[in-house]
Amino acid sequence: MDKQEINNAITEHAMWKFDLNLLVQGGTAVPAGGITESECRFGKWLEGVTSVGRQKSSLHYRKVKQLHAEFHRVAAKVAQLAAQGKKGEAESMMGFGGELAEVSGRLTEALNRWKESI
């Protein structure tokens, strides 16, 4: 694994959030792979990392995996609110200080720390 792979993962994460925002805004975009953590491109990449034993056992990998799962749990709540017509609540979760924004920030920070360790 190299730093560029992590940069790509950060980009995938940002693109997925963009698609979720489109969904909340009433657009037709559904985040790639739906809402589950194992089906998004980031999640598939993360599972692929497990083939490298050293990475799988690293503290960085475990932290990113945990935060990625947490992010998807919160994203599912956002999508559910949007589906229920509660756009304002969904936007609040995604906005500054919102639960999804906070988890996303921690995930990106953990990815950057992992990248620095390589």
Tab-separated table of N, CA and C in Angstrom:
chain	number	residue	atom	x	y	z
A	1	MET	N	0.844	-1.176	0.000
A	1	MET	CA	0.000	0.000	0.000
A	1	MET	C	0.887	1.234	0.000
A	2	ASP	N	0.411	2.274	-0.705
A	2	ASP	CA	1.175	3.513	-0.724
A	2	ASP	C	0.266	4.697	-0.401
A	3	LYS	N	0.876	5.867	-0.292
A	3	LYS	CA	0.134	7.067	0.090
A	3	LYS	C	-0.955	7.416	-0.918
A	4	GLN	N	-0.699	7.151	-2.189
A	4	GLN	CA	-1.692	7.478	-3.210
A	4	GLN	C	-2.975	6.672	-3.024
A	5	GLU	N	-2.859	5.444	-2.572
A	5	GLU	CA	-4.065	4.641	-2.306
A	5	GLU	C	-4.933	5.312	-1.248
A	6	ILE	N	-4.295	5.848	-0.232
A	6	ILE	CA	-5.060	6.524	0.816
A	6	ILE	C	-5.646	7.826	0.284
A	7	ASN	N	-4.886	8.552	-0.526
A	7	ASN	CA	-5.444	9.754	-1.161
A	7	ASN	C	-6.679	9.399	-1.984
A	8	ASN	N	-6.601	8.304	-2.718
A	8	ASN	CA	-7.748	7.851	-3.517
A	8	ASN	C	-8.940	7.506	-2.624
A	9	ALA	N	-8.668	6.890	-1.484
A	9	ALA	CA	-9.741	6.537	-0.549
A	9	ALA	C	-10.411	7.799	-0.004
A	10	ILE	N	-9.622	8.814	0.300
A	10	ILE	CA	-10.173	10.085	0.785
A	10	ILE	C	-11.064	10.708	-0.289
A	11	THR	N	-10.623	10.645	-1.531
A	11	THR	CA	-11.421	11.176	-2.641
A	11	THR	C	-12.724	10.402	-2.794
A	12	GLU	N	-12.657	9.080	-2.712
A	12	GLU	CA	-13.870	8.253	-2.806
A	12	GLU	C	-14.858	8.611	-1.700
A	13	HIS	N	-14.334	8.830	-0.504
A	13	HIS	CA	-15.176	9.197	0.632
A	13	HIS	C	-15.883	10.529	0.342
A	14	ALA	N	-15.147	11.504	-0.167
A	14	ALA	CA	-15.731	12.813	-0.478
A	14	ALA	C	-16.803	12.699	-1.564
A	15	MET	N	-16.540	11.892	-2.569
A	15	MET	CA	-17.512	11.716	-3.651
A	15	MET	C	-18.787	11.039	-3.136
A	16	TRP	N	-18.631	10.088	-2.238
A	16	TRP	CA	-19.780	9.394	-1.667
A	16	TRP	C	-20.635	10.377	-0.866
A	17	LYS	N	-19.978	11.248	-0.086
A	17	LYS	CA	-20.722	12.259	0.684
A	17	LYS	C	-21.467	13.209	-0.249
A	18	PHE	N	-20.833	13.572	-1.355
A	18	PHE	CA	-21.475	14.442	-2.341
A	18	PHE	C	-22.755	13.790	-2.867
A	19	ASP	N	-22.675	12.514	-3.197
A	19	ASP	CA	-23.853	11.788	-3.685
A	19	ASP	C	-24.943	11.699	-2.617
A	20	LEU	N	-24.547	11.515	-1.370
A	20	LEU	CA	-25.524	11.482	-0.283
A	20	LEU	C	-26.211	12.839	-0.169
A	21	ASN	N	-25.445	13.904	-0.312
A	21	ASN	CA	-26.029	15.241	-0.265
A	21	ASN	C	-27.038	15.439	-1.402
A	22	LEU	N	-26.713	14.943	-2.588
A	22	LEU	CA	-27.667	15.024	-3.704
A	22	LEU	C	-28.960	14.289	-3.365
A	23	LEU	N	-28.825	13.149	-2.727
A	23	LEU	CA	-29.997	12.378	-2.316
A	23	LEU	C	-30.855	13.199	-1.347
A	24	VAL	N	-30.214	13.834	-0.372
A	24	VAL	CA	-30.925	14.643	0.619
A	24	VAL	C	-31.620	15.828	-0.053
A	25	GLN	N	-30.966	16.401	-1.047
A	25	GLN	CA	-31.527	17.564	-1.738
A	25	GLN	C	-32.668	17.193	-2.683
A	26	GLY	N	-32.975	15.916	-2.775
A	26	GLY	CA	-34.084	15.484	-3.603
A	26	GLY	C	-33.681	15.043	-4.988
A	27	GLY	N	-32.381	14.965	-5.210
A	27	GLY	CA	-31.893	14.480	-6.492
A	27	GLY	C	-32.042	12.976	-6.579
A	28	THR	N	-31.669	12.449	-7.691
A	28	THR	CA	-31.822	11.011	-7.885
A	28	THR	C	-30.558	10.235	-7.579
A	29	ALA	N	-29.483	10.938	-7.268
A	29	ALA	CA	-28.219	10.241	-7.010
A	29	ALA	C	-28.316	9.420	-5.731
A	30	VAL	N	-27.930	8.208	-5.825
A	30	VAL	CA	-27.812	7.339	-4.656
A	30	VAL	C	-26.329	7.049	-4.516
A	31	PRO	N	-25.780	7.196	-3.303
A	31	PRO	CA	-24.349	6.933	-3.151
A	31	PRO	C	-23.959	5.577	-3.726
A	32	ALA	N	-22.829	5.553	-4.394
A	32	ALA	CA	-22.336	4.322	-5.019
A	32	ALA	C	-22.306	3.197	-4.001
A	33	GLY	N	-22.922	2.089	-4.340
A	33	GLY	CA	-22.930	0.947	-3.435
A	33	GLY	C	-24.013	1.029	-2.377
A	34	GLY	N	-24.853	2.045	-2.460
A	34	GLY	CA	-25.886	2.180	-1.447
A	34	GLY	C	-25.313	2.682	-0.137
A	35	ILE	N	-25.924	2.302	0.947
A	35	ILE	CA	-25.560	2.841	2.252
A	35	ILE	C	-24.625	1.918	3.035
A	36	THR	N	-24.504	0.682	2.658
A	36	THR	CA	-23.710	-0.250	3.463
A	36	THR	C	-22.211	-0.016	3.318
A	37	GLU	N	-21.516	-0.206	4.405
A	37	GLU	CA	-20.071	0.051	4.446
A	37	GLU	C	-19.257	-0.900	3.583
A	38	SER	N	-19.765	-2.078	3.341
A	38	SER	CA	-18.987	-3.054	2.575
A	38	SER	C	-19.189	-2.932	1.070
A	39	GLU	N	-20.188	-2.169	0.652
A	39	GLU	CA	-20.498	-2.068	-0.771
A	39	GLU	C	-19.962	-0.808	-1.439
A	40	CYS	N	-19.595	0.205	-0.682
A	40	CYS	CA	-19.051	1.409	-1.304
A	40	CYS	C	-17.618	1.133	-1.765
A	41	ARG	N	-17.132	1.953	-2.670
A	41	ARG	CA	-15.788	1.726	-3.220
A	41	ARG	C	-14.716	1.825	-2.139
A	42	PHE	N	-14.888	2.752	-1.214
A	42	PHE	CA	-13.956	2.884	-0.095
A	42	PHE	C	-13.947	1.588	0.712
A	43	GLY	N	-15.126	1.072	1.020
A	43	GLY	CA	-15.219	-0.160	1.803
A	43	GLY	C	-14.589	-1.344	1.106
A	44	LYS	N	-14.787	-1.429	-0.200
A	44	LYS	CA	-14.161	-2.516	-0.960
A	44	LYS	C	-12.644	-2.375	-0.949
A	45	TRP	N	-12.160	-1.138	-1.074
A	45	TRP	CA	-10.715	-0.910	-0.992
A	45	TRP	C	-10.209	-1.329	0.390
A	46	LEU	N	-10.927	-0.913	1.425
A	46	LEU	CA	-10.506	-1.212	2.794
A	46	LEU	C	-10.447	-2.716	3.035
A	47	GLU	N	-11.414	-3.446	2.528
A	47	GLU	CA	-11.380	-4.904	2.665
A	47	GLU	C	-10.208	-5.499	1.894
A	48	GLY	N	-9.877	-4.916	0.761
A	48	GLY	CA	-8.737	-5.376	-0.024
A	48	GLY	C	-7.422	-5.195	0.701
A	49	VAL	N	-7.360	-4.177	1.548
A	49	VAL	CA	-6.150	-3.921	2.330
A	49	VAL	C	-5.880	-5.078	3.272
A	50	THR	N	-6.921	-5.794	3.661
A	50	THR	CA	-6.750	-6.878	4.630
A	50	THR	C	-5.876	-7.997	4.106
A	51	SER	N	-5.681	-8.031	2.802
A	51	SER	CA	-4.824	-9.089	2.266
A	51	SER	C	-3.360	-8.853	2.617
A	52	VAL	N	-3.059	-7.663	3.065
A	52	VAL	CA	-1.704	-7.345	3.508
A	52	VAL	C	-1.718	-7.453	5.027
A	53	GLY	N	-1.254	-8.566	5.547
A	53	GLY	CA	-1.347	-8.856	6.970
A	53	GLY	C	-0.857	-7.758	7.885
A	54	ARG	N	0.234	-7.136	7.509
A	54	ARG	CA	0.806	-6.072	8.338
A	54	ARG	C	-0.178	-4.909	8.470
A	55	GLN	N	-0.847	-4.569	7.389
A	55	GLN	CA	-1.803	-3.466	7.424
A	55	GLN	C	-3.045	-3.837	8.236
A	56	LYS	N	-3.517	-5.052	8.055
A	56	LYS	CA	-4.730	-5.492	8.742
A	56	LYS	C	-4.568	-5.424	10.255
A	57	SER	N	-3.391	-5.697	10.739
A	57	SER	CA	-3.177	-5.700	12.182
A	57	SER	C	-2.780	-4.331	12.725
A	58	SER	N	-2.632	-3.346	11.852
A	58	SER	CA	-2.180	-2.033	12.323
A	58	SER	C	-3.297	-1.287	13.045
A	59	LEU	N	-2.896	-0.460	13.978
A	59	LEU	CA	-3.836	0.388	14.703
A	59	LEU	C	-4.548	1.325	13.730
A	60	HIS	N	-3.829	1.823	12.729
A	60	HIS	CA	-4.428	2.732	11.746
A	60	HIS	C	-5.565	2.043	10.993
A	61	TYR	N	-5.333	0.833	10.536
A	61	TYR	CA	-6.367	0.089	9.806
A	61	TYR	C	-7.601	-0.106	10.681
A	62	ARG	N	-7.389	-0.552	11.902
A	62	ARG	CA	-8.520	-0.824	12.795
A	62	ARG	C	-9.322	0.443	13.086
A	63	LYS	N	-8.627	1.565	13.282
A	63	LYS	CA	-9.308	2.834	13.561
A	63	LYS	C	-10.122	3.282	12.347
A	64	VAL	N	-9.521	3.213	11.159
A	64	VAL	CA	-10.227	3.613	9.939
A	64	VAL	C	-11.437	2.707	9.710
A	65	LYS	N	-11.273	1.423	9.909
A	65	LYS	CA	-12.385	0.474	9.715
A	65	LYS	C	-13.535	0.794	10.670
A	66	GLN	N	-13.219	1.068	11.919
A	66	GLN	CA	-14.237	1.397	12.920
A	66	GLN	C	-14.954	2.698	12.555
A	67	LEU	N	-14.205	3.729	12.173
A	67	LEU	CA	-14.812	5.011	11.818
A	67	LEU	C	-15.623	4.918	10.527
A	68	HIS	N	-15.163	4.107	9.593
A	68	HIS	CA	-15.903	3.919	8.343
A	68	HIS	C	-17.259	3.267	8.631
A	69	ALA	N	-17.273	2.275	9.498
A	69	ALA	CA	-18.538	1.629	9.876
A	69	ALA	C	-19.457	2.626	10.581
A	70	GLU	N	-18.896	3.426	11.477
A	70	GLU	CA	-19.686	4.438	12.186
A	70	GLU	C	-20.256	5.458	11.198
A	71	PHE	N	-19.434	5.879	10.246
A	71	PHE	CA	-19.885	6.824	9.224
A	71	PHE	C	-21.106	6.270	8.485
A	72	HIS	N	-21.053	5.013	8.091
A	72	HIS	CA	-22.172	4.430	7.346
A	72	HIS	C	-23.418	4.259	8.211
A	73	ARG	N	-23.243	3.996	9.494
A	73	ARG	CA	-24.415	3.920	10.383
A	73	ARG	C	-25.124	5.278	10.430
A	74	VAL	N	-24.341	6.340	10.550
A	74	VAL	CA	-24.920	7.683	10.605
A	74	VAL	C	-25.491	8.071	9.239
A	75	ALA	N	-24.793	7.719	8.166
A	75	ALA	CA	-25.283	8.023	6.812
A	75	ALA	C	-26.632	7.354	6.560
A	76	ALA	N	-26.820	6.163	7.090
A	76	ALA	CA	-28.108	5.477	6.939
A	76	ALA	C	-29.219	6.271	7.626
A	77	LYS	N	-28.902	6.875	8.772
A	77	LYS	CA	-29.884	7.723	9.455
A	77	LYS	C	-30.232	8.933	8.589
A	78	VAL	N	-29.204	9.537	7.982
A	78	VAL	CA	-29.420	10.697	7.113
A	78	VAL	C	-30.329	10.312	5.947
A	79	ALA	N	-30.037	9.200	5.308
A	79	ALA	CA	-30.845	8.743	4.174
A	79	ALA	C	-32.280	8.453	4.608
A	80	GLN	N	-32.438	7.886	5.787
A	80	GLN	CA	-33.778	7.589	6.292
A	80	GLN	C	-34.560	8.880	6.530
A	81	LEU	N	-33.902	9.875	7.120
A	81	LEU	CA	-34.564	11.161	7.335
A	81	LEU	C	-34.991	11.778	6.008
A	82	ALA	N	-34.113	11.715	5.024
A	82	ALA	CA	-34.438	12.262	3.702
A	82	ALA	C	-35.641	11.537	3.104
A	83	ALA	N	-35.673	10.223	3.245
A	83	ALA	CA	-36.781	9.429	2.705
A	83	ALA	C	-38.099	9.755	3.400
A	84	GLN	N	-38.011	10.180	4.657
A	84	GLN	CA	-39.204	10.547	5.427
A	84	GLN	C	-39.609	12.002	5.195
A	85	GLY	N	-38.887	12.690	4.309
A	85	GLY	CA	-39.194	14.089	4.023
A	85	GLY	C	-38.660	15.062	5.057
A	86	LYS	N	-37.756	14.608	5.901
A	86	LYS	CA	-37.181	15.454	6.953
A	86	LYS	C	-35.841	16.020	6.486
A	87	LYS	N	-35.916	16.777	5.404
A	87	LYS	CA	-34.720	17.313	4.764
A	87	LYS	C	-33.899	18.180	5.721
A	88	GLY	N	-34.557	19.024	6.494
A	88	GLY	CA	-33.850	19.903	7.422
A	88	GLY	C	-33.024	19.130	8.438
A	89	GLU	N	-33.601	18.070	8.980
A	89	GLU	CA	-32.873	17.248	9.950
A	89	GLU	C	-31.686	16.550	9.291
A	90	ALA	N	-31.908	16.052	8.081
A	90	ALA	CA	-30.821	15.388	7.351
A	90	ALA	C	-29.696	16.374	7.065
A	91	GLU	N	-30.067	17.578	6.639
A	91	GLU	CA	-29.054	18.600	6.359
A	91	GLU	C	-28.288	18.980	7.617
A	92	SER	N	-28.987	19.053	8.742
A	92	SER	CA	-28.321	19.374	10.010
A	92	SER	C	-27.279	18.322	10.376
A	93	MET	N	-27.593	17.073	10.121
A	93	MET	CA	-26.640	16.000	10.428
A	93	MET	C	-25.405	16.085	9.532
A	94	MET	N	-25.608	16.589	8.311
A	94	MET	CA	-24.500	16.669	7.358
A	94	MET	C	-23.708	17.965	7.492
A	95	GLY	N	-24.328	18.997	8.059
A	95	GLY	CA	-23.700	20.309	8.138
A	95	GLY	C	-22.667	20.419	9.246
A	96	PHE	N	-22.021	21.572	9.294
A	96	PHE	CA	-20.984	21.838	10.290
A	96	PHE	C	-21.499	21.535	11.692
A	97	GLY	N	-20.762	20.714	12.414
A	97	GLY	CA	-21.139	20.333	13.764
A	97	GLY	C	-22.134	19.189	13.830
A	98	GLY	N	-22.648	18.772	12.687
A	98	GLY	CA	-23.599	17.667	12.650
A	98	GLY	C	-22.901	16.330	12.843
A	99	GLU	N	-23.679	15.348	13.221
A	99	GLU	CA	-23.124	14.027	13.533
A	99	GLU	C	-22.362	13.417	12.360
A	100	LEU	N	-22.918	13.494	11.160
A	100	LEU	CA	-22.231	12.913	10.004
A	100	LEU	C	-20.952	13.684	9.689
A	101	ALA	N	-21.019	14.998	9.760
A	101	ALA	CA	-19.833	15.814	9.487
A	101	ALA	C	-18.717	15.504	10.485
A	102	GLU	N	-19.081	15.307	11.735
A	102	GLU	CA	-18.081	15.007	12.769
A	102	GLU	C	-17.405	13.656	12.515
A	103	VAL	N	-18.203	12.647	12.242
A	103	VAL	CA	-17.640	11.315	11.989
A	103	VAL	C	-16.782	11.342	10.727
A	104	SER	N	-17.260	12.031	9.708
A	104	SER	CA	-16.504	12.136	8.462
A	104	SER	C	-15.154	12.810	8.695
A	105	GLY	N	-15.156	13.863	9.489
A	105	GLY	CA	-13.907	14.553	9.805
A	105	GLY	C	-12.931	13.651	10.546
A	106	ARG	N	-13.444	12.880	11.496
A	106	ARG	CA	-12.570	11.959	12.235
A	106	ARG	C	-12.024	10.875	11.321
A	107	LEU	N	-12.850	10.403	10.384
A	107	LEU	CA	-12.401	9.382	9.436
A	107	LEU	C	-11.295	9.933	8.535
A	108	THR	N	-11.494	11.120	8.004
A	108	THR	CA	-10.476	11.727	7.142
A	108	THR	C	-9.188	11.968	7.918
A	109	GLU	N	-9.314	12.417	9.143
A	109	GLU	CA	-8.137	12.633	9.992
A	109	GLU	C	-7.389	11.315	10.226
A	110	ALA	N	-8.122	10.249	10.492
A	110	ALA	CA	-7.493	8.939	10.711
A	110	ALA	C	-6.796	8.450	9.444
A	111	LEU	N	-7.407	8.690	8.299
A	111	LEU	CA	-6.768	8.312	7.030
A	111	LEU	C	-5.475	9.094	6.819
A	112	ASN	N	-5.505	10.368	7.136
A	112	ASN	CA	-4.291	11.173	6.981
A	112	ASN	C	-3.185	10.723	7.932
A	113	ARG	N	-3.552	10.337	9.146
A	113	ARG	CA	-2.540	9.818	10.078
A	113	ARG	C	-1.962	8.506	9.561
A	114	TRP	N	-2.796	7.668	8.993
A	114	TRP	CA	-2.341	6.403	8.416
A	114	TRP	C	-1.372	6.684	7.276
A	115	LYS	N	-1.742	7.637	6.432
A	115	LYS	CA	-0.893	7.994	5.291
A	115	LYS	C	0.475	8.488	5.765
A	116	GLU	N	0.492	9.291	6.821
A	116	GLU	CA	1.756	9.804	7.356
A	116	GLU	C	2.638	8.690	7.906
A	117	SER	N	2.026	7.589	8.318
A	117	SER	CA	2.796	6.488	8.908
A	117	SER	C	3.485	5.612	7.860
A	118	ILE	N	3.122	5.806	6.599
A	118	ILE	CA	3.681	4.967	5.528
A	118	ILE	C	5.032	5.505	5.097
